[in-house]
Coordinates of C-alpha atoms and ligand atoms in Angstrom, one line a residue:
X1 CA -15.8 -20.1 -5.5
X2 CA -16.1 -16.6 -6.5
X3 CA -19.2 -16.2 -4.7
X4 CA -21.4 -14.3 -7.3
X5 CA -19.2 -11.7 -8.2
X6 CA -18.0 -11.8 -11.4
X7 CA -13.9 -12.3 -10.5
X8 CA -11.9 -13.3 -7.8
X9 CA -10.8 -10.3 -7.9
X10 CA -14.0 -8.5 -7.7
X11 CA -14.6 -10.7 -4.7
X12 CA -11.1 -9.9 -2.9
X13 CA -11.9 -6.1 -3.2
X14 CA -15.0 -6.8 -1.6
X15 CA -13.8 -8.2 1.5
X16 CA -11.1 -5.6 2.0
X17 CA -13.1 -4.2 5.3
X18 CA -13.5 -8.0 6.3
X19 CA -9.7 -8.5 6.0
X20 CA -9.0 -5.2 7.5
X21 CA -11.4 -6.5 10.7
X22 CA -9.5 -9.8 11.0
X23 CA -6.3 -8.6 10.6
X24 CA -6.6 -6.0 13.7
X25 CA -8.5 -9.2 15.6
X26 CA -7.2 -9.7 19.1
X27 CA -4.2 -7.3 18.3
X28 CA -6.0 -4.4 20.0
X29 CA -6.5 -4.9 24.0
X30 CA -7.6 -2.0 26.1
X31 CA -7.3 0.7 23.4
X32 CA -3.7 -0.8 22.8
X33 CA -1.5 -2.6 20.4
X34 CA -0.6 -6.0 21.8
X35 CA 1.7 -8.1 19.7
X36 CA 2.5 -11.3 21.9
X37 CA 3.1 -13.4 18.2
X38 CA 6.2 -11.8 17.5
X39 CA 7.7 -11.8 21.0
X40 CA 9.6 -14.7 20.6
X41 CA 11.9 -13.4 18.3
X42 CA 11.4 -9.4 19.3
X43 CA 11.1 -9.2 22.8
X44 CA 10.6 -5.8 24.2
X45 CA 14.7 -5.1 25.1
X46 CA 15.4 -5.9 21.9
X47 CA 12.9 -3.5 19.9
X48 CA 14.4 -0.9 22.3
X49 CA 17.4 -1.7 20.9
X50 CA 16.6 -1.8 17.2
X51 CA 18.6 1.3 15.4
X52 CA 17.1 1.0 11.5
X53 CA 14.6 -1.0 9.9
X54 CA 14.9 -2.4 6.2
X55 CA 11.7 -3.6 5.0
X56 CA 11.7 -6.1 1.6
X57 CA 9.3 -7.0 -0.5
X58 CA 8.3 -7.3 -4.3
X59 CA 5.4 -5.1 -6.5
X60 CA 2.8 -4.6 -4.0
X61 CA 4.2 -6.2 -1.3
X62 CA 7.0 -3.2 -1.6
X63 CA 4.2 -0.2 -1.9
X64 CA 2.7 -1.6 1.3
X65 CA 6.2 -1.3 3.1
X66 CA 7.0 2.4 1.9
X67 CA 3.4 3.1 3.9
X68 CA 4.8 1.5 6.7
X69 CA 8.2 3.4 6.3
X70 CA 6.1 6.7 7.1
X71 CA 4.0 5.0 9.3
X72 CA 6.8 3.3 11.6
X73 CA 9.2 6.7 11.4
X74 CA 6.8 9.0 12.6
X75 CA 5.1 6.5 15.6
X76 CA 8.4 4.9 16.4
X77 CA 11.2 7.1 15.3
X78 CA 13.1 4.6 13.7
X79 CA 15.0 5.1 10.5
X80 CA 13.2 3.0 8.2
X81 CA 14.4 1.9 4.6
X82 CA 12.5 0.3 1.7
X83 CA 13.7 -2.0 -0.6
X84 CA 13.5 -3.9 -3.3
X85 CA 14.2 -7.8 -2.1
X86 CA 15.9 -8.6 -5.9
X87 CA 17.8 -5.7 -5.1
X88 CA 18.4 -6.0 -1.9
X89 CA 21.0 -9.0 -1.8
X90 CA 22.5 -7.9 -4.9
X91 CA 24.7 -5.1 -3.2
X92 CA 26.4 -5.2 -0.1
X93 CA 24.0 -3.9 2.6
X94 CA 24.9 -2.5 5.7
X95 CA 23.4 -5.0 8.2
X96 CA 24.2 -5.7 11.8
X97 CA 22.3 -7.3 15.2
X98 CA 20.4 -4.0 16.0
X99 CA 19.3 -4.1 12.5
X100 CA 15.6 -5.8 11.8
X101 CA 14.6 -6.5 8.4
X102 CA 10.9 -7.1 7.5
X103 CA 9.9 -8.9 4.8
X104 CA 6.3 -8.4 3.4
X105 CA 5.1 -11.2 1.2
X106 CA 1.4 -12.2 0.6
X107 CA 2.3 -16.1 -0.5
X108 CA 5.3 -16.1 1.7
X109 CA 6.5 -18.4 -1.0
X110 CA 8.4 -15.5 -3.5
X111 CA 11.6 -16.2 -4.0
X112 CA 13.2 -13.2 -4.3
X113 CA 11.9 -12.3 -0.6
X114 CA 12.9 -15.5 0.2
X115 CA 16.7 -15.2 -0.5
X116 CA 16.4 -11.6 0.8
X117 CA 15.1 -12.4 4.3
X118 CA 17.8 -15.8 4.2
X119 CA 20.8 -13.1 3.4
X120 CA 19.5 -10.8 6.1
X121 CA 20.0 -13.9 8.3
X122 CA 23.0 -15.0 7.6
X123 CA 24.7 -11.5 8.0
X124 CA 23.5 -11.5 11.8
X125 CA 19.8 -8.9 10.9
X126 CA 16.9 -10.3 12.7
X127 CA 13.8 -11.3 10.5
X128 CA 10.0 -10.5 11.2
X129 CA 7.9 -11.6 8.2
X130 CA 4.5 -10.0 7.6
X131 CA 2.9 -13.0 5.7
X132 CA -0.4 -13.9 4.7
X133 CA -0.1 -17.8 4.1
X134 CA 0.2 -19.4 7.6
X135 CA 3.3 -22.1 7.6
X136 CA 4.6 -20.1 4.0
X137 CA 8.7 -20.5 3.9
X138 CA 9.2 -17.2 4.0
X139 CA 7.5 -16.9 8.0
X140 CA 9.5 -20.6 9.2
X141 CA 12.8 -18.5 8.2
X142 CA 12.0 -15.7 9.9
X143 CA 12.7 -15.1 13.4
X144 CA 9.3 -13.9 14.2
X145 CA 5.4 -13.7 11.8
X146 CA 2.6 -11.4 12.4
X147 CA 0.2 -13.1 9.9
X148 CA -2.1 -10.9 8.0
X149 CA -5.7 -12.4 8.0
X150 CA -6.6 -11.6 4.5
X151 CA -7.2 -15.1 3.9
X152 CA -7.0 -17.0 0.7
X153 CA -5.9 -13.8 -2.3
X154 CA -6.8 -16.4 -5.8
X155 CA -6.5 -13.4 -8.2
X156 CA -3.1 -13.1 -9.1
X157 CA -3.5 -9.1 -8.7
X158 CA -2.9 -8.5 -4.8
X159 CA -5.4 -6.3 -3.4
X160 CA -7.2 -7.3 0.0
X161 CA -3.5 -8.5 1.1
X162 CA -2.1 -5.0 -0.4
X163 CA -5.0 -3.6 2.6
X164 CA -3.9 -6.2 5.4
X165 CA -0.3 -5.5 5.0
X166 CA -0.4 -1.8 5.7
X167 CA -2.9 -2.5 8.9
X168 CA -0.2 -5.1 9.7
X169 CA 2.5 -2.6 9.4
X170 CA 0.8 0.2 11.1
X171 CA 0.0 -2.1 14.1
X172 CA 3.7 -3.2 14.5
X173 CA 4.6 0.8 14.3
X174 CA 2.1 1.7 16.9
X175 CA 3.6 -1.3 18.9
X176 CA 6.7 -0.6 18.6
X177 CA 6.1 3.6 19.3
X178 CA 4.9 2.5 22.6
X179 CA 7.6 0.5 23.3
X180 CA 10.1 2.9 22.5
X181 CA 8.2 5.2 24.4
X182 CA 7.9 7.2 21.8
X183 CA 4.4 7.5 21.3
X184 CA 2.4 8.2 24.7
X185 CA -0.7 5.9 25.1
X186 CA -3.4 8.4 24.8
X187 CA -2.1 9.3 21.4
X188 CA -1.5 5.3 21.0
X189 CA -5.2 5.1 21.3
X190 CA -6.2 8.1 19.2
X191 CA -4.7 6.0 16.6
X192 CA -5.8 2.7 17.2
X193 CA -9.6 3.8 17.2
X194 CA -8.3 5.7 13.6
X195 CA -7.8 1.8 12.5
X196 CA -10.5 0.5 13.8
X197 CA -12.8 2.9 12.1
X198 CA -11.2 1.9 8.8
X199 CA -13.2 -1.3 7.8
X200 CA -16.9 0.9 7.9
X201 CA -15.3 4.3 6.0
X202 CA -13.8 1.2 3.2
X203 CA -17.4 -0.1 3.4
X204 CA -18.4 3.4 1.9
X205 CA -16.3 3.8 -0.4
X206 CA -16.7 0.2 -1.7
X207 CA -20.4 1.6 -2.6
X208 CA -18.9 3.7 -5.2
X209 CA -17.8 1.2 -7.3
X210 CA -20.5 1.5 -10.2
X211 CA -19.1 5.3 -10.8
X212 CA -16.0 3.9 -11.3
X213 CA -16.6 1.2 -13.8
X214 CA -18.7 4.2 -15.9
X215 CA -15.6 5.9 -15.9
X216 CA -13.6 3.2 -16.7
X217 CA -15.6 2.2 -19.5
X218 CA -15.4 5.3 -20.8
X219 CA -11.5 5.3 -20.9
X220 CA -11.5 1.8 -22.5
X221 CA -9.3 2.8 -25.4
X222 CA -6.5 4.6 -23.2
X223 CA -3.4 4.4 -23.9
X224 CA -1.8 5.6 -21.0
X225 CA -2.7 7.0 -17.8
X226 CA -0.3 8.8 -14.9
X227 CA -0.9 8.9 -11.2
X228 CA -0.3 11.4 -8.7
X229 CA 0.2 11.6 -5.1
X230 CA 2.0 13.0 -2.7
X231 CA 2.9 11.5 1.1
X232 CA 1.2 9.0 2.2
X233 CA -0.4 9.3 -1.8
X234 CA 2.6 8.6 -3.6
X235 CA 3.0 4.6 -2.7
X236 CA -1.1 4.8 -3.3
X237 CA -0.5 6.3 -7.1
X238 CA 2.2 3.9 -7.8
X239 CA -0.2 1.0 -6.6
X240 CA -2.7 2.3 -8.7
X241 CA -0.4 2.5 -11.6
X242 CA 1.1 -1.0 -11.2
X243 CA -2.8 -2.8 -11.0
X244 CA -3.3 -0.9 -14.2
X245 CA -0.1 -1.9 -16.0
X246 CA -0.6 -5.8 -14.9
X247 CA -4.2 -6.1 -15.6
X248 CA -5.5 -3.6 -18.4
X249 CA -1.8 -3.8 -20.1
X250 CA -1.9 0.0 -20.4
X251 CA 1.3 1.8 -19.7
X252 CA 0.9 3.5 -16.2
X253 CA 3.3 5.2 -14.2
X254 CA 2.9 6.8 -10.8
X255 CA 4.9 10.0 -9.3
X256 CA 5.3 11.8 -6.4
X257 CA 3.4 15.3 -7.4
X258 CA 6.6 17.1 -6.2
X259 CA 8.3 15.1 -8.7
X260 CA 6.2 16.9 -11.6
X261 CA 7.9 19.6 -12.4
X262 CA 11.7 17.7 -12.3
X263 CA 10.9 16.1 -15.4
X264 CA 7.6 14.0 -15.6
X265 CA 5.0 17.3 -16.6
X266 CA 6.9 17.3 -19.6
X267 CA 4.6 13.8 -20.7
X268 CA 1.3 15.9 -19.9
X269 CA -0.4 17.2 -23.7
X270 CA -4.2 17.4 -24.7
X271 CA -5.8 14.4 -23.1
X272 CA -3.9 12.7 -20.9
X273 CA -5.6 11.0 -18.0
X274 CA -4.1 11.8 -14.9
X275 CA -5.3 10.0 -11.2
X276 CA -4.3 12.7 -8.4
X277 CA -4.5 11.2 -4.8
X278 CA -5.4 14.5 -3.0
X279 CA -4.8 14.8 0.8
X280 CA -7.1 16.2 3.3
X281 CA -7.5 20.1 3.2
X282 CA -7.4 19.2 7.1
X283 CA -3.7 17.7 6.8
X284 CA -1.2 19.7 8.9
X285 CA 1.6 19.4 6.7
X286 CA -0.6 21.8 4.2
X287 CA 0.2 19.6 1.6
X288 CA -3.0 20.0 -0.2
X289 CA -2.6 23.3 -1.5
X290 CA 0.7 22.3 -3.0
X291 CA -0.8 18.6 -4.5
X292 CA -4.0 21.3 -5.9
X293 CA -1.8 23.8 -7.4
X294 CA -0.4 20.4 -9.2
X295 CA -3.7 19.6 -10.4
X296 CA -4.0 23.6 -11.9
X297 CA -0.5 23.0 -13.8
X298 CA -1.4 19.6 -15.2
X299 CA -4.4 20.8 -15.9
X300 CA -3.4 24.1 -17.4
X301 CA -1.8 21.5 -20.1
X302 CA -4.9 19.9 -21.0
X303 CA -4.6 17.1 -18.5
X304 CA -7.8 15.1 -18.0
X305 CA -7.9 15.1 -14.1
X306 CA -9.2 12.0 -12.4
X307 CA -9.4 13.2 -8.6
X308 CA -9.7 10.9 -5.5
X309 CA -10.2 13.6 -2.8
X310 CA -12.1 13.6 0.8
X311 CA -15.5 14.1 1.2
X312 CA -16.0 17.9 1.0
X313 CA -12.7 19.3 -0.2
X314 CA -14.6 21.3 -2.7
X315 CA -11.3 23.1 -3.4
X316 CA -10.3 20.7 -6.5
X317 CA -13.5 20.6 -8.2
X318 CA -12.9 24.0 -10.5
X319 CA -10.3 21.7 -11.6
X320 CA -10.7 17.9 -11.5
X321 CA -13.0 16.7 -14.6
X322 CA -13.8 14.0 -12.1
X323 CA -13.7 13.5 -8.6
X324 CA -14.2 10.0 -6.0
X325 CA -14.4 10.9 -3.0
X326 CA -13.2 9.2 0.2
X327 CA -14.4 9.5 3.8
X328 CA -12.3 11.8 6.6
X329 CA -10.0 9.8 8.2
X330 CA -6.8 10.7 10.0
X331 CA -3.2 11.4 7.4
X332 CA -1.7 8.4 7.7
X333 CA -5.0 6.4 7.3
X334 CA -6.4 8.2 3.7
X335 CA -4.4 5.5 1.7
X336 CA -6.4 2.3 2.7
X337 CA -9.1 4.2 1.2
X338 CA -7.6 6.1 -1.5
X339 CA -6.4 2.7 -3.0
X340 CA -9.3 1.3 -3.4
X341 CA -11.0 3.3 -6.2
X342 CA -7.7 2.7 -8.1
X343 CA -7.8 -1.2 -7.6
X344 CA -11.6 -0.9 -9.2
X345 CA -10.8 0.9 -12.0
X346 CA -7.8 -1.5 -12.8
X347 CA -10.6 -4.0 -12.7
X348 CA -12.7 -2.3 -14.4
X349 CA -11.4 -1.2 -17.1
X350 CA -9.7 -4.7 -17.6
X351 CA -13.3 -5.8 -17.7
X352 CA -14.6 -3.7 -20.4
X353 CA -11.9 -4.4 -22.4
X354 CA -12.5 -8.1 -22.2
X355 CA -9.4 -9.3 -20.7
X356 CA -8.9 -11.9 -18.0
X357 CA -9.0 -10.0 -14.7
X358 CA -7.8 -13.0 -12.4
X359 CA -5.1 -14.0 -14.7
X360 CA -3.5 -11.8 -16.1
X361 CA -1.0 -12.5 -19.1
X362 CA 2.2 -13.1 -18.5
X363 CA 2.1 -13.3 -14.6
X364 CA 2.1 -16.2 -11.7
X365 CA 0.3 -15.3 -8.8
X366 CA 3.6 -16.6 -6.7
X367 CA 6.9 -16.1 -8.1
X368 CA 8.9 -19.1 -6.9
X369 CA 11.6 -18.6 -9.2
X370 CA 14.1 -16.1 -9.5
Ligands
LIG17 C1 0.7 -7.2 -7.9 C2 1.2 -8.4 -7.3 C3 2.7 -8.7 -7.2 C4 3.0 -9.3 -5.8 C5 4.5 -9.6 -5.7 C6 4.8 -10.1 -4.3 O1 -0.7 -7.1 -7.9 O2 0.4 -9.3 -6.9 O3 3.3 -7.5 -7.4 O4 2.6 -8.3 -4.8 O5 4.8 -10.6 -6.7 O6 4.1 -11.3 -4.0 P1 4.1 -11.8 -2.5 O7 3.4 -10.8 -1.7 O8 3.3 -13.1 -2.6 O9 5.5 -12.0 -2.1

């Protein structure tokens, strides 16, 4: 039941903040991260003892784990990897006991994360899978779950699951930080109240949507669009591009912005629409200068500059020909609202050009076979 909306998937994106809410639900106690679910199979010695993390997935699934990469290696100081499950088994990785691999899959049923997590296994890594489909395969092979609560994702385009997994994965970095004793608990809590004041900022920029199916509409016969970001913005631009690709069928591709000038400004001429994920002017790591003076150069080149930027960074508007704005929220959190825009416009711009937004061509919402 789609509830009114038009699609699924305009339904799903509207209960982002809902599956946000649940997925933090009884997870938080005193200001804390408490993860009793996955103790079983990750008690607190062994965490401690954990030297590297590999996290597998597919698509989005695998976006959502290179947020948690940066998430998990700055609160916990664990070397963190990212793959690719398809690719994963295909080589010979470097796995031992101290090793724990976490798969991220929405059905919990793809089969390519599947054989992943079962070749982990069976090369002596433990498994924690971050699943959205209580009972799924994927989470009884595992040696532990922590279940996102997106609840039921029909469209085959991942997007309130795309949200849960990152909250999922931020949750077991903050747990595991503090178990590690690398993060103290005042700064545990500073970032746990970051989280919980994501499902109200989402709310906000939810309301945006009708500006960004008038720009949508207005890009109806594009042929190609790029996506910028940088940090935390780079798995967001190549989310953005990928919901693009699957449901307008318009050739998208998504960079790091300090990729640019290595090879990929050579594709910007006259027109081109380019989505630039901007951090906060506020961010420590002074990226935003750097991911502006992008914006100039792409610009420079007749770029048409599609900027998602934070409330009152008023340094990119001499140079954006639009601009979305998300609310202030701390670095690491900007991308569960960044992503959001981009998932609409996918939408809509699949909309206006009459295609099937829940079912896409060509695609299964679960990939059960290899
Ligand atoms: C993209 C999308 C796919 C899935 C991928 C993994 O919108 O839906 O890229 O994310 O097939 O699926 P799960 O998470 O079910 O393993």
């Amino acid at each position: 039941d789609k509830g009114g909306w038009s699609s699924f998937m305009a339904k799903e994106i509207s209960e982002e903040p809902e599956a946000l809410e649940a997925t933090l639900l009884g997870r938080v106690h005193d200001g804390l991260v408490v993860l009793d679910e996955i103790e079983g199979g990750f008690p607190d010695d062994v965490l401690r003892g954990v030297d590297r993390i590999v996290l597998l997935g597919a698509g989005t699934a695998a976006y959502s784990g290179l947020l948690g990469k940066y998430a998990i290696e700055k609160w916990a100081g664990v070397p963190v990897e990212v793959e690719l499950a398809h690719e994963f088994r295909y080589r010979d990785p470097v796995l031992s006991e101290h090793t724990l691999v976490a798969s991220i899959s929405q059905s919990g049923e793809t089969m390519d994360t599947l054989m992943a997590v079962k070749y982990a296994r069976e090369r002596g890594a433990r498994t924690l899978s971050i699943c959205n489909t209580q009972g799924a395969t994927i989470a009884r092979e595992s040696d532990a779950v922590l279940y996102t609560r997106a609840g039921p994702e029909v469209a085959v385009a991942s997007t309130k699951a795309f949200t849960a997994q990152v909250v999922a994965l931020y949750l077991f970095g903050l747990h595991l930080g503090r178990v590690r004793g690398a993060l103290s608990d005042a700064d545990s809590r500073g970032l746990v109240a970051e989280l919980q004041a994501l499902p109200a900022k989402l709310q906000e920029v939810l309301a945006q949507g009708g500006e960004v199916r008038e720009m949508a509409r207005q890009m109806s016969d594009t042929r190609s669009v790029l996506f910028l970001g940088r940090h935390v913005g780079y798995p967001v631009a190549l989310e953005g591009a990928l919901k693009l690709k699957e449901l307008a069928y318009i050739h998208a591709e998504g960079f790091a912005a300090g990729e640019l000038k290595h090879g990929p400004i050579a594709l910007i001429e006259p027109g081109q629409r380019v989505f630039v994920v901007v951090p906060s002017p506020r961010d420590s790591n002074s990226l935003h200068p750097k991911v502006v003076s992008n914006i100039q150069e792409i610009r420079a080149r007749g770029a048409y500059v599609l900027a998602v930027a934070e409330a009152g960074d008023v340094a990119v508007l001499p140079f954006a020909d639009e601009v979305l704005r998300i609310p202030l929220a701390g670095p690491m959190f900007e991308p569960l609202l960044a992503v959001a825009p981009l998932q609409q416009f996918a939408m809509e711009l699949a909309a206006a050009k009459g295609l099937d937004v829940d079912q896409p061509r060509n695609l299964a919402k679960s990939v059960t076979v290899e």
